[in-house]
XYZ file of C-alpha atoms in Angstrom:
752
model
C 152.209 73.265 182.839
C 151.818 77.213 183.089
C 151.614 77.278 179.131
C 148.809 74.766 179.337
C 146.865 76.364 181.919
C 147.147 79.764 180.074
C 145.886 77.740 176.970
C 142.881 76.399 178.773
C 141.891 79.564 180.542
C 142.163 81.470 177.078
C 140.020 78.673 175.322
C 137.602 78.566 178.162
C 136.943 82.436 178.083
C 136.436 82.231 174.305
C 133.898 79.083 174.629
C 132.167 81.332 177.427
C 131.837 84.282 175.243
C 130.618 82.234 172.082
C 128.016 80.552 174.235
C 126.822 84.030 175.428
C 126.537 85.189 172.056
C 124.277 82.267 170.687
C 122.084 82.083 173.790
C 119.429 84.582 172.222
C 118.760 82.505 169.383
C 116.915 79.555 171.057
C 114.098 82.011 172.400
C 113.166 82.833 169.096
C 112.272 79.616 167.526
C 108.534 80.289 167.182
C 109.424 83.336 164.942
C 112.184 81.935 162.918
C 109.730 80.002 160.430
C 108.560 83.351 159.383
C 111.658 84.419 157.475
C 113.858 81.932 155.383
C 117.297 82.993 153.921
C 117.051 81.142 150.315
C 120.197 82.181 148.491
C 123.116 84.691 148.467
C 124.933 86.131 145.390
C 128.090 87.753 145.922
C 130.148 90.413 143.844
C 129.610 91.266 140.075
C 129.090 87.912 138.102
C 130.696 86.431 141.036
C 133.595 88.704 140.948
C 134.645 90.768 143.983
C 138.138 91.925 145.470
C 139.678 91.320 148.944
C 139.632 94.469 150.987
C 137.143 96.316 148.860
C 133.437 96.801 149.329
C 131.468 94.122 147.376
C 127.730 94.024 146.737
C 125.452 91.192 148.105
C 122.109 90.074 147.014
C 120.208 87.970 149.407
C 117.064 86.022 148.475
C 114.663 85.637 151.321
C 111.162 84.648 151.940
C 109.209 86.388 154.555
C 105.428 85.732 155.837
C 104.767 89.218 156.786
C 105.791 92.810 155.822
C 108.303 95.040 158.299
C 111.363 97.064 158.685
C 114.177 94.425 158.620
C 117.718 94.739 159.322
C 120.002 92.714 156.991
C 123.067 91.936 158.810
C 126.302 90.393 156.938
C 129.045 89.044 159.230
C 132.716 88.214 157.986
C 135.984 88.809 159.341
C 138.514 91.465 158.750
C 142.459 91.181 158.149
C 143.113 90.353 161.773
C 140.379 87.454 161.835
C 138.080 89.490 164.026
C 134.361 89.078 163.188
C 132.509 92.210 162.323
C 129.021 92.854 160.864
C 127.804 95.370 158.307
C 123.938 96.196 158.831
C 121.544 97.727 156.299
C 117.834 98.824 156.720
C 115.517 96.751 154.509
C 111.605 97.967 154.091
C 109.842 94.878 152.986
C 106.171 96.023 152.221
C 104.627 92.434 151.375
C 104.936 88.826 152.279
C 106.779 86.669 149.653
C 110.277 86.246 148.348
C 112.335 89.332 147.799
C 115.920 90.219 146.831
C 117.679 92.186 149.309
C 120.858 94.100 148.426
C 123.546 95.091 150.990
C 127.435 95.217 151.023
C 130.137 93.500 153.173
C 133.929 94.018 153.181
C 135.796 90.847 153.004
C 138.915 90.585 154.930
C 140.407 87.288 154.552
C 140.435 84.738 151.475
C 137.967 81.842 151.515
C 136.122 83.440 154.632
C 132.531 82.361 155.495
C 129.660 85.045 154.900
C 126.974 84.869 157.706
C 123.649 86.268 156.733
C 121.299 87.457 159.508
C 117.560 88.869 159.269
C 116.818 90.966 162.248
C 113.364 92.508 163.144
C 113.596 94.702 166.148
C 115.918 92.931 168.651
C 115.027 89.391 167.391
C 117.269 87.507 165.005
C 114.614 85.589 162.795
C 116.829 83.909 160.570
C 120.534 83.200 160.159
C 122.655 81.141 157.719
C 126.203 80.786 156.998
C 127.599 80.747 153.373
C 131.191 79.166 153.204
C 133.579 80.434 150.486
C 135.591 77.788 148.879
C 137.283 77.091 145.532
C 136.563 73.283 145.856
C 132.992 73.252 146.667
C 130.653 74.494 143.619
C 128.051 75.326 145.818
C 129.876 77.766 148.034
C 129.882 81.439 147.333
C 133.052 82.629 145.240
C 136.391 83.179 146.868
C 137.444 86.898 146.860
C 140.100 87.940 144.277
C 143.536 89.229 144.953
C 143.797 93.271 144.592
C 145.987 92.782 141.640
C 142.915 91.718 139.640
C 142.176 94.126 137.094
C 138.335 94.235 135.829
C 137.117 95.656 132.675
C 133.373 95.906 132.579
C 132.300 95.593 128.675
C 128.879 97.192 127.989
C 127.557 95.329 125.078
C 123.828 96.056 124.181
C 121.910 93.443 122.159
C 118.727 94.368 120.553
C 115.790 91.998 120.663
C 112.969 91.758 118.221
C 110.941 94.121 120.455
C 113.613 96.762 121.202
C 114.695 95.583 124.315
C 118.018 94.194 125.299
C 119.141 90.870 126.112
C 121.978 88.600 126.048
C 122.023 86.311 122.916
C 124.547 85.030 120.483
C 125.015 87.684 117.578
C 123.467 86.845 114.140
C 125.560 85.620 111.351
C 125.251 89.110 109.674
C 126.486 91.080 112.699
C 129.202 93.564 112.185
C 130.136 92.750 115.786
C 130.638 89.058 115.377
C 132.513 87.343 117.961
C 132.508 90.569 120.405
C 132.894 90.473 123.304
C 133.135 86.801 123.513
C 136.849 86.681 121.943
C 137.997 89.246 124.104
C 136.492 87.807 127.671
C 137.901 84.411 126.469
C 141.563 86.037 125.966
C 141.735 87.503 129.292
C 141.587 84.054 131.057
C 145.270 83.184 130.197
C 146.297 86.512 132.062
C 144.758 85.139 135.370
C 147.997 83.160 136.056
C 150.323 86.020 135.492
C 151.351 88.976 137.715
C 148.832 91.332 135.884
C 145.595 89.245 136.071
C 142.513 90.696 134.043
C 138.898 89.757 133.958
C 136.470 91.053 131.757
C 132.588 91.036 132.645
C 129.787 91.748 130.073
C 126.754 94.171 130.858
C 124.112 94.109 128.434
C 123.252 97.795 128.994
C 124.308 100.982 130.923
C 121.134 100.136 133.104
C 123.023 97.184 134.547
C 125.807 99.337 135.820
C 125.998 99.365 139.592
C 123.808 102.001 141.088
C 126.362 103.138 144.029
C 129.874 104.158 143.645
C 131.293 101.607 146.195
C 130.242 98.684 143.666
C 131.072 100.646 140.382
C 134.568 100.830 142.021
C 134.927 97.059 141.608
C 135.535 97.982 137.931
C 138.976 99.440 137.008
C 137.907 100.220 133.546
C 134.747 100.287 131.472
C 134.179 100.064 127.465
C 131.352 101.357 125.853
C 131.185 100.667 122.024
C 127.428 101.519 121.475
C 124.500 103.124 123.473
C 126.003 106.512 124.054
C 122.867 108.010 125.711
C 122.830 107.276 129.303
C 120.089 107.947 131.837
C 120.865 111.004 134.118
C 121.437 109.076 137.392
C 123.688 106.508 135.606
C 125.525 109.373 133.841
C 126.223 111.204 137.183
C 127.443 108.183 138.747
C 129.741 107.363 135.778
C 131.328 110.938 135.944
C 131.972 110.327 139.772
C 133.397 106.878 139.207
C 135.882 108.393 136.427
C 136.836 111.380 138.525
C 137.672 108.934 141.450
C 140.143 107.166 139.304
C 138.255 104.979 136.829
C 139.156 104.515 133.159
C 136.295 105.023 130.637
C 136.867 103.913 126.892
C 134.393 104.779 124.049
C 134.891 103.344 120.596
C 132.906 105.284 118.032
C 133.824 104.144 114.344
C 130.936 104.898 112.079
C 128.493 105.508 114.730
C 128.864 109.366 114.529
C 125.370 110.162 114.493
C 124.531 108.237 117.472
C 127.519 109.667 119.383
C 126.416 113.107 118.623
C 122.973 112.492 119.824
C 124.112 110.729 123.062
C 124.817 112.429 126.337
C 128.155 111.310 126.593
C 129.332 113.555 123.995
C 128.347 116.552 126.002
C 131.035 116.085 128.579
C 133.408 113.851 127.329
C 136.642 115.878 126.718
C 137.175 115.178 122.998
C 135.044 116.693 119.934
C 133.868 114.502 117.002
C 133.408 116.249 113.562
C 132.118 113.770 110.788
C 133.783 110.604 109.623
C 137.224 109.636 108.080
C 138.031 106.889 105.438
C 141.047 105.043 107.354
C 142.710 103.507 104.178
C 145.462 101.544 106.362
C 145.819 100.188 109.734
C 149.404 100.263 110.062
C 149.660 102.891 112.927
C 147.197 100.466 114.837
C 149.979 97.521 114.325
C 152.777 99.703 115.094
C 151.247 100.664 118.263
C 150.654 96.852 119.318
C 153.989 95.819 117.939
C 152.792 92.567 116.401
C 149.808 91.033 114.832
C 149.163 91.847 111.225
C 145.998 92.930 109.797
C 144.410 92.761 106.460
C 144.269 95.855 104.028
C 140.888 97.444 104.129
C 139.009 100.751 104.100
C 136.954 101.517 106.968
C 134.851 104.373 108.419
C 136.225 105.986 111.468
C 135.056 109.128 113.591
C 137.008 112.366 112.874
C 138.723 113.561 116.063
C 138.803 117.319 116.024
C 142.687 117.965 116.576
C 142.018 121.526 118.028
C 139.816 119.976 120.880
C 142.656 117.849 122.128
C 143.846 118.377 125.824
C 145.492 115.083 126.519
C 147.486 112.433 124.758
C 147.201 110.976 121.417
C 147.865 107.265 121.836
C 147.841 106.384 118.230
C 147.911 108.929 115.253
C 147.310 108.764 111.434
C 147.581 110.803 108.338
C 144.082 111.063 108.573
C 144.159 112.326 112.240
C 144.321 111.346 115.767
C 142.860 107.686 116.259
C 142.979 107.052 119.846
C 143.390 109.977 122.412
C 143.512 109.579 126.120
C 142.464 112.719 128.424
C 142.509 113.232 132.082
C 139.051 113.713 133.777
C 139.709 114.121 137.377
C 141.847 111.386 138.815
C 140.665 109.079 136.088
C 141.039 109.012 132.415
C 138.621 108.958 129.312
C 139.983 107.263 126.080
C 138.195 107.973 122.810
C 138.922 105.772 120.017
C 137.643 106.771 116.533
C 138.072 103.150 115.697
C 135.321 100.597 116.770
C 137.426 97.549 117.568
C 134.115 95.533 117.957
C 133.527 95.269 114.418
C 134.678 92.496 112.184
C 137.604 91.601 111.288
C 139.024 93.770 114.104
C 137.111 91.973 116.738
C 139.094 88.766 116.020
C 142.518 90.490 115.531
C 144.788 88.275 117.528
C 146.761 91.333 119.064
C 143.380 92.785 120.286
C 144.085 91.822 123.941
C 147.610 93.482 123.707
C 146.003 96.526 122.424
C 143.634 96.983 125.448
C 146.505 95.980 127.786
C 148.463 99.000 126.581
C 145.588 101.340 126.613
C 144.711 100.143 130.219
C 148.594 100.112 131.157
C 148.681 96.548 132.141
C 151.849 95.846 130.214
C 154.865 95.717 132.791
C 157.277 98.536 132.429
C 160.985 96.899 132.468
C 162.975 100.109 131.765
C 164.597 100.051 135.323
C 164.470 96.326 135.957
C 168.029 95.115 135.880
C 168.795 91.789 137.415
C 172.344 92.508 137.886
C 171.386 95.081 140.676
C 171.968 94.068 144.114
C 168.867 95.723 144.979
C 166.633 92.819 144.048
C 165.740 92.585 147.638
C 162.432 90.724 148.081
C 161.798 90.690 150.866
C 162.772 88.633 153.921
C 160.891 90.807 156.327
C 157.322 89.960 154.981
C 156.764 93.208 152.953
C 155.985 92.788 149.484
C 154.061 95.687 148.748
C 154.174 99.508 149.489
C 150.812 99.292 151.052
C 152.590 96.884 153.739
C 155.362 99.158 154.078
C 153.001 101.910 154.911
C 151.308 99.790 157.545
C 154.392 99.152 159.220
C 155.125 103.055 159.403
C 151.937 103.595 161.362
C 152.717 100.723 163.970
C 156.086 102.108 164.716
C 155.180 103.688 168.357
C 158.452 105.295 169.740
C 157.120 104.883 173.121
C 156.678 101.232 172.726
C 158.813 98.464 171.373
C 157.924 95.160 170.158
C 160.512 92.166 170.177
C 161.554 91.302 166.687
C 161.029 87.592 165.584
C 164.687 87.126 165.869
C 164.717 88.348 169.262
C 161.986 86.220 170.276
C 163.563 83.252 168.699
C 166.996 84.086 170.562
C 165.082 84.384 173.876
C 163.273 80.817 173.446
C 166.664 79.214 172.451
C 167.993 80.787 175.808
C 165.179 79.524 177.909
C 165.737 76.071 176.351
C 169.368 76.039 177.262
C 168.823 77.334 180.814
C 165.903 74.518 181.485
C 167.978 72.029 179.796
C 171.463 71.709 179.604
C 172.192 74.459 182.561
C 169.687 72.890 184.765
C 171.292 69.409 184.178
C 174.750 70.846 184.794
C 173.607 72.541 188.078
C 171.767 69.576 189.712
C 173.812 66.459 188.155
C 177.409 67.832 187.872
C 177.968 70.741 190.443
C 175.323 70.001 193.368
C 175.269 66.144 192.341
C 171.634 65.728 193.637
C 169.516 65.046 190.506
C 166.243 65.246 192.655
C 166.692 68.906 193.188
C 165.620 69.536 189.436
C 161.969 69.412 190.822
C 163.042 72.737 192.605
C 165.232 74.357 190.486
C 163.217 73.719 187.170
C 160.082 75.454 188.291
C 162.225 78.022 190.199
C 164.033 79.147 187.116
C 160.630 79.007 185.193
C 159.054 81.341 187.542
C 161.952 83.727 187.769
C 162.049 84.044 183.716
C 158.262 84.688 183.934
C 158.635 87.368 186.385
C 161.377 89.121 184.402
C 159.446 88.740 181.264
C 156.579 90.381 182.640
C 158.517 93.333 184.350
C 160.525 93.777 181.030
C 157.090 93.776 179.090
C 155.819 96.567 181.334
C 158.975 98.820 180.853
C 158.698 98.270 177.079
C 155.210 99.510 176.623
C 153.681 102.844 177.134
C 150.771 103.234 179.807
C 148.390 105.380 177.824
C 146.622 105.027 174.570
C 148.535 106.378 171.506
C 147.784 107.281 167.813
C 149.858 107.620 164.681
C 148.420 109.190 161.731
C 149.085 109.522 157.968
C 146.936 111.534 155.739
C 146.739 112.207 152.054
C 144.993 115.037 150.536
C 144.534 114.827 146.626
C 143.115 117.902 144.918
C 142.111 118.459 141.221
C 142.733 122.226 140.409
C 140.534 122.015 137.473
C 137.514 120.302 138.673
C 137.841 120.994 142.357
C 137.591 117.549 143.447
C 139.074 116.870 146.697
C 140.092 113.104 147.553
C 140.908 112.558 151.009
C 142.266 109.451 152.939
C 143.474 108.980 156.521
C 145.361 106.062 157.798
C 145.487 105.658 161.602
C 147.011 103.091 164.031
C 145.349 103.181 167.738
C 147.617 101.643 170.524
C 145.895 100.349 173.745
C 147.798 99.488 176.882
C 145.051 97.149 178.158
C 142.526 94.678 176.583
C 139.486 96.434 175.584
C 136.604 97.409 173.056
C 136.435 100.605 171.798
C 134.393 102.555 169.349
C 136.409 104.875 166.797
C 134.991 107.891 164.592
C 136.736 109.986 162.369
C 135.432 113.305 161.330
C 136.583 115.722 158.529
C 137.736 119.039 160.085
C 135.562 120.993 157.732
C 132.415 118.817 158.024
C 130.559 121.491 159.888
C 131.026 123.849 156.769
C 130.745 121.437 153.779
C 127.361 120.832 152.600
C 126.201 117.388 152.437
C 125.539 117.552 148.850
C 129.213 118.372 148.038
C 130.363 114.846 149.277
C 130.501 112.703 146.124
C 131.470 109.733 148.693
C 130.710 110.524 152.298
C 133.323 109.983 155.092
C 133.435 106.247 156.159
C 135.982 104.292 158.496
C 136.974 100.938 158.029
C 139.354 98.405 159.095
C 142.723 98.395 157.230
C 144.633 95.207 155.881
C 147.934 94.337 154.068
C 147.822 92.354 150.610
C 150.155 89.736 152.339
C 149.873 85.807 153.086
C 151.610 86.426 156.467
C 150.012 87.094 159.911
C 147.336 89.718 159.603
C 147.506 89.649 155.919
C 144.403 89.465 153.772
C 145.626 86.935 151.433
C 145.308 84.149 154.398
C 142.688 81.900 155.077
C 140.721 82.521 158.092
C 141.863 79.787 160.380
C 140.413 79.245 163.741
C 139.909 82.070 166.307
C 138.497 81.717 169.949
C 136.630 84.446 171.900
C 137.450 87.229 169.513
C 134.176 89.595 170.134
C 132.372 90.885 167.001
C 132.251 94.871 166.342
C 130.160 96.861 163.893
C 130.943 99.076 160.845
C 128.570 101.773 159.668
C 127.625 102.276 155.831
C 126.101 105.708 156.774
C 128.615 107.093 159.291
C 132.425 107.406 159.874
C 132.190 105.123 162.894
C 133.454 101.810 164.102
C 131.812 100.202 167.238
C 133.244 97.739 169.556
C 136.643 96.975 168.010
C 138.429 94.479 169.983
C 142.084 95.275 170.838
C 144.442 93.223 172.765
C 146.597 94.523 175.547
C 149.740 96.422 174.042
C 148.377 95.951 170.444
C 147.241 98.402 167.902
C 144.539 98.446 165.343
C 144.858 100.161 162.047
C 141.810 101.685 160.415
C 141.567 104.041 157.366
C 138.881 106.718 156.407
C 138.126 108.160 152.999
C 135.904 110.676 151.269
C 135.370 112.689 148.159
C 133.856 116.127 147.921
C 133.648 118.838 145.477
C 134.809 122.415 146.205
C 135.848 125.464 144.595
C 138.775 124.821 142.029
C 140.401 127.727 143.499
C 139.819 127.328 147.177
C 143.266 125.514 147.717
C 145.434 126.645 144.895
C 145.494 128.856 141.766
C 147.721 128.001 138.761
C 148.326 129.317 135.307
C 150.546 127.106 133.749
C 151.589 126.189 130.339
C 154.718 124.888 128.081
C 156.976 127.138 126.155
C 158.707 126.505 123.020
C 161.129 124.155 124.556
C 158.375 122.068 126.039
C 159.102 123.298 129.813
C 156.580 124.669 132.213
C 155.948 128.395 132.470
C 153.419 130.504 134.302
C 152.438 130.914 137.934
C 150.719 129.213 141.096
C 150.113 129.985 144.448
C 148.498 128.078 147.267
C 145.923 129.121 150.088
C 146.830 126.239 152.659
C 147.111 128.060 156.138
C 150.545 126.517 156.524
C 153.801 126.426 154.251
C 154.171 123.914 151.632
C 157.318 121.930 152.313
C 159.395 119.232 150.675
C 157.504 119.996 147.545
C 158.185 119.623 143.814
C 156.386 119.574 140.423
C 156.384 116.669 138.146
C 155.266 117.147 134.310
C 156.029 114.959 131.363
C 159.393 113.422 132.250
C 160.640 116.367 134.126
C 160.880 117.186 137.884
C 161.038 121.038 138.738
C 162.633 121.532 142.032
C 162.359 124.823 143.974
C 165.779 125.503 145.651
C 167.299 128.662 147.123
C 170.516 128.251 144.938
C 171.893 125.890 142.595
C 174.405 124.128 144.836
C 171.619 123.406 147.562
C 169.934 119.884 147.829
C 167.101 121.508 150.354
C 163.715 122.231 148.826
C 162.580 125.610 149.710
C 159.126 125.823 151.325
C 156.182 127.710 149.455
C 154.712 130.138 151.891
C 150.923 130.718 151.742
C 149.828 133.099 148.586
C 153.160 133.632 147.431
C 153.556 133.267 143.962
C 155.702 130.501 142.334
C 157.254 130.519 138.630
C 158.526 127.202 137.216
C 160.790 129.046 134.639
C 162.611 130.847 137.600
C 166.254 130.724 137.466
C 166.438 129.212 140.894
C 164.451 126.204 139.759
C 166.312 123.042 139.042
C 164.894 121.032 136.431
C 166.046 117.046 136.445
C 164.387 114.120 134.692
C 161.874 112.606 137.052
C 163.243 109.362 137.032
C 166.955 110.448 138.011
C 165.553 112.733 140.729
C 163.305 110.113 142.112
C 165.811 107.422 142.158
C 168.702 109.536 143.351
C 170.750 109.336 140.247
C 173.781 111.777 139.979
C 173.538 113.845 137.070
C 174.703 117.237 135.369
C 173.926 120.459 137.398
C 174.016 122.690 134.695
C 170.594 124.299 133.938
C 170.655 123.787 129.952
C 171.880 120.248 129.969
C 169.771 117.189 131.177
C 171.125 114.545 133.519
C 171.102 111.818 130.785
C 174.497 110.541 131.719
C 173.506 109.712 135.181
C 174.845 106.284 136.301
C 174.860 106.173 139.902
C 171.433 104.764 141.388
C 170.074 104.148 144.813
C 168.106 101.148 145.517
C 164.659 101.854 147.024
C 164.482 101.430 150.702
C 162.030 98.702 151.377
C 162.342 98.943 155.069
C 161.867 102.556 155.040
C 159.285 103.811 157.644
C 158.717 107.389 155.904
C 155.469 107.963 154.940
C 156.723 110.787 152.560
C 158.872 108.420 150.496
C 156.411 105.470 150.609
C 153.448 107.666 149.108
C 155.869 109.395 146.677
C 156.865 106.029 145.387
C 152.935 105.078 144.918
C 152.316 108.473 143.098
C 155.307 108.099 140.371
C 155.301 104.304 140.432
C 155.058 103.469 136.812
C 157.048 106.808 135.889
C 160.018 105.304 137.643
C 159.950 101.772 136.383
C 157.297 99.962 138.775
C 158.200 96.889 140.396
C 161.295 96.463 138.277
C 162.909 99.361 140.557
C 160.749 99.219 143.806
C 160.695 95.424 144.113
C 157.383 95.907 145.926
C 153.924 95.848 144.170
C 151.508 98.639 144.150
C 148.409 96.650 143.753
C 146.664 98.103 146.576
C 147.693 101.621 145.640
C 147.117 101.297 142.039
C 144.551 104.228 142.220
C 147.053 106.579 143.514
C 149.604 106.085 140.733
C 149.262 109.400 138.897
C 152.090 108.583 136.294
C 149.355 108.531 133.608
C 148.564 111.940 134.236
C 151.705 113.296 133.532
C 151.132 112.808 129.753
C 147.747 113.985 129.707
C 148.312 117.812 129.967
C 148.493 117.544 133.854
C 151.169 118.392 136.130
C 151.588 116.820 139.637
C 152.430 118.913 142.818
C 153.676 116.619 145.553
C 154.641 117.978 148.890
C 153.955 117.803 152.664
C 151.890 120.079 155.027
C 151.930 120.428 158.723
C 148.208 120.229 158.697
C 145.429 117.974 160.351
C 142.448 116.870 158.105
C 140.385 115.165 160.539
C 139.267 114.613 164.141
C 139.514 111.226 165.523
C 137.697 110.145 168.780
C 138.062 106.801 170.849
C 135.018 106.100 172.799
C 133.727 109.640 172.106
C 136.911 111.362 173.462
C 139.269 113.145 171.103
C 142.776 111.973 170.872
C 145.735 113.689 169.413
C 148.162 111.899 167.363
C 151.720 111.506 168.665
C 152.762 111.498 164.849
C 151.284 112.972 161.999
C 152.183 113.381 158.344
C 150.161 114.933 155.678
C 150.750 114.227 151.980
C 149.414 116.636 149.451
C 149.159 115.698 146.007
C 147.457 118.359 143.406
C 146.996 117.915 139.667
C 147.552 121.123 137.852
C 146.104 121.788 134.324
C 148.613 122.617 131.786
C 147.731 124.517 128.598
């Protein structure tokens, strides 16, 4: 009875809230006819990812101009509705296409579109998302999807571009159709890939959020970009994107184009490639006919990266670091016949974009194949669990809840029967004993709950500072969990500590705060369908400020939010390095940092080695690096180990001149660990260690944080910790200090 009354009370309050929200709509019936929402288009070619900003185009008809607000409402990972608004200046009556953004939080969640003028909702329409309904908007894809944009200009008779079938005499016959069709088979694998055709560079998105939907871009012609598109493309690569250009015999067009001015590979004339055996060997399968083709000549002296494919004639495919991203230059144009029909072409691109699983450390005989009874299948979920570990509070585990429910059933059933029927021999007393026992249990439960939870708000915080010592690019991310002792709606704002001294023009991407979700199908996972929720109030996300307004939080509950931003700074502002390799291939040179606090638990990774600063060869502790103190990686006290052995705690040789190649002891990765250092270290060197084969957790949400490819592109990675805040958090305009804070720092160091 008590449970029934509680449900009715909760349902009633939810209905009351919903009715209150819809009440104003009826008073604007006379104005609604002036605005009509005709259609909506979501994503790029219908493709967008869950938990990532997605573009929305809304077609509306208006009878008069005005300054409107386009409001897009969806649900977050917790199922709470939220709105993202953007100003829309409509200068004339008629039909218009408006652009906005939203952040999908659940699979198959509806998207509600509102047109607002002043305080009046002039039009509102809800668009369902379903795989079964062809008239609905597309369903969001999981974060494991790898999206490749293929820029393929097609010339028309008047010199413009259009999408049309290539002519029978075209050298690029069947490109990119064959490649796009070949990716469809991957959609059912654990490495799904989707290719999208763009007819020109002008079709690239005009903002960084939307461009980030692409994980990689392929350009095989049209090497001259408009200045705005070129600057945006550079930002996208620096933030972690992967650009591939294929030149072939288009050397003159390449030299005349704007891309050649900043892509870190020099082209000097052409070569005649007499055999393609090196290309076949790289892929490992698929024979190619013998032929002689003209290819661009990559200048060997200009290389500052990794040669993916080499030949007698010189490098064929080269991969170079660019900020936190990569640029691959192919001297071969694989869009030309007969290469565009090569059966192994999809595998070639999979290897270039590192979509082929690494099974080096996968061993089914290991007892560590511990997937994952605790509802954890990704590193992102593991980090979220860390944020919700408030030491001053304790939530019951699922097993504890089930045991208590079982105890309640036994108490109210068999024990009550034994008391009233067997001991007291008065069955009618069950009308007294049953509610009395239930009341005592409820009172004890409330008292126990009060003792298990903190009475004041709490905040836990994990920060990650990424810095590229060559370009000065600073990539920051803050994850926070706010705990509330009461049911409330709060506003949360996060401001970088250096915001008062940073020029606004230095922001490549402004600070912005949003909800945070996990890539799971369990409770509060983004891969669940929305379900039904009653009485959850709506809150607002801002596209222009780092603030969330009206976030609903239940009593003794928490809300995880995240903030990220990109900024450019002086490359020597945080660290100075002059690293090179000696004749044995090991690091030498110097580095020092300018952080105001010591660098702790740090090491340097380069190629397949880890450089560990220790006080002596017997110590396992890493020595902190003080501010402005010079470090030399070839110092006698520095221990060198293969990075796989170090990160997996394999036991190896301790002598400096011997590699620990005979190591056999391997520690399993601790899936239930709540240490942010270990979790983000795993994300940083995920593929280097062996990927899911070792960690047993996916890295789809953190794929952009994996710096493994940088280690082979003349970049060293410094990984460590700082006892340093990076932002200020305010709840309802009141600053709140975190009870727990960990700051991870990752620095890319150029190596000569």
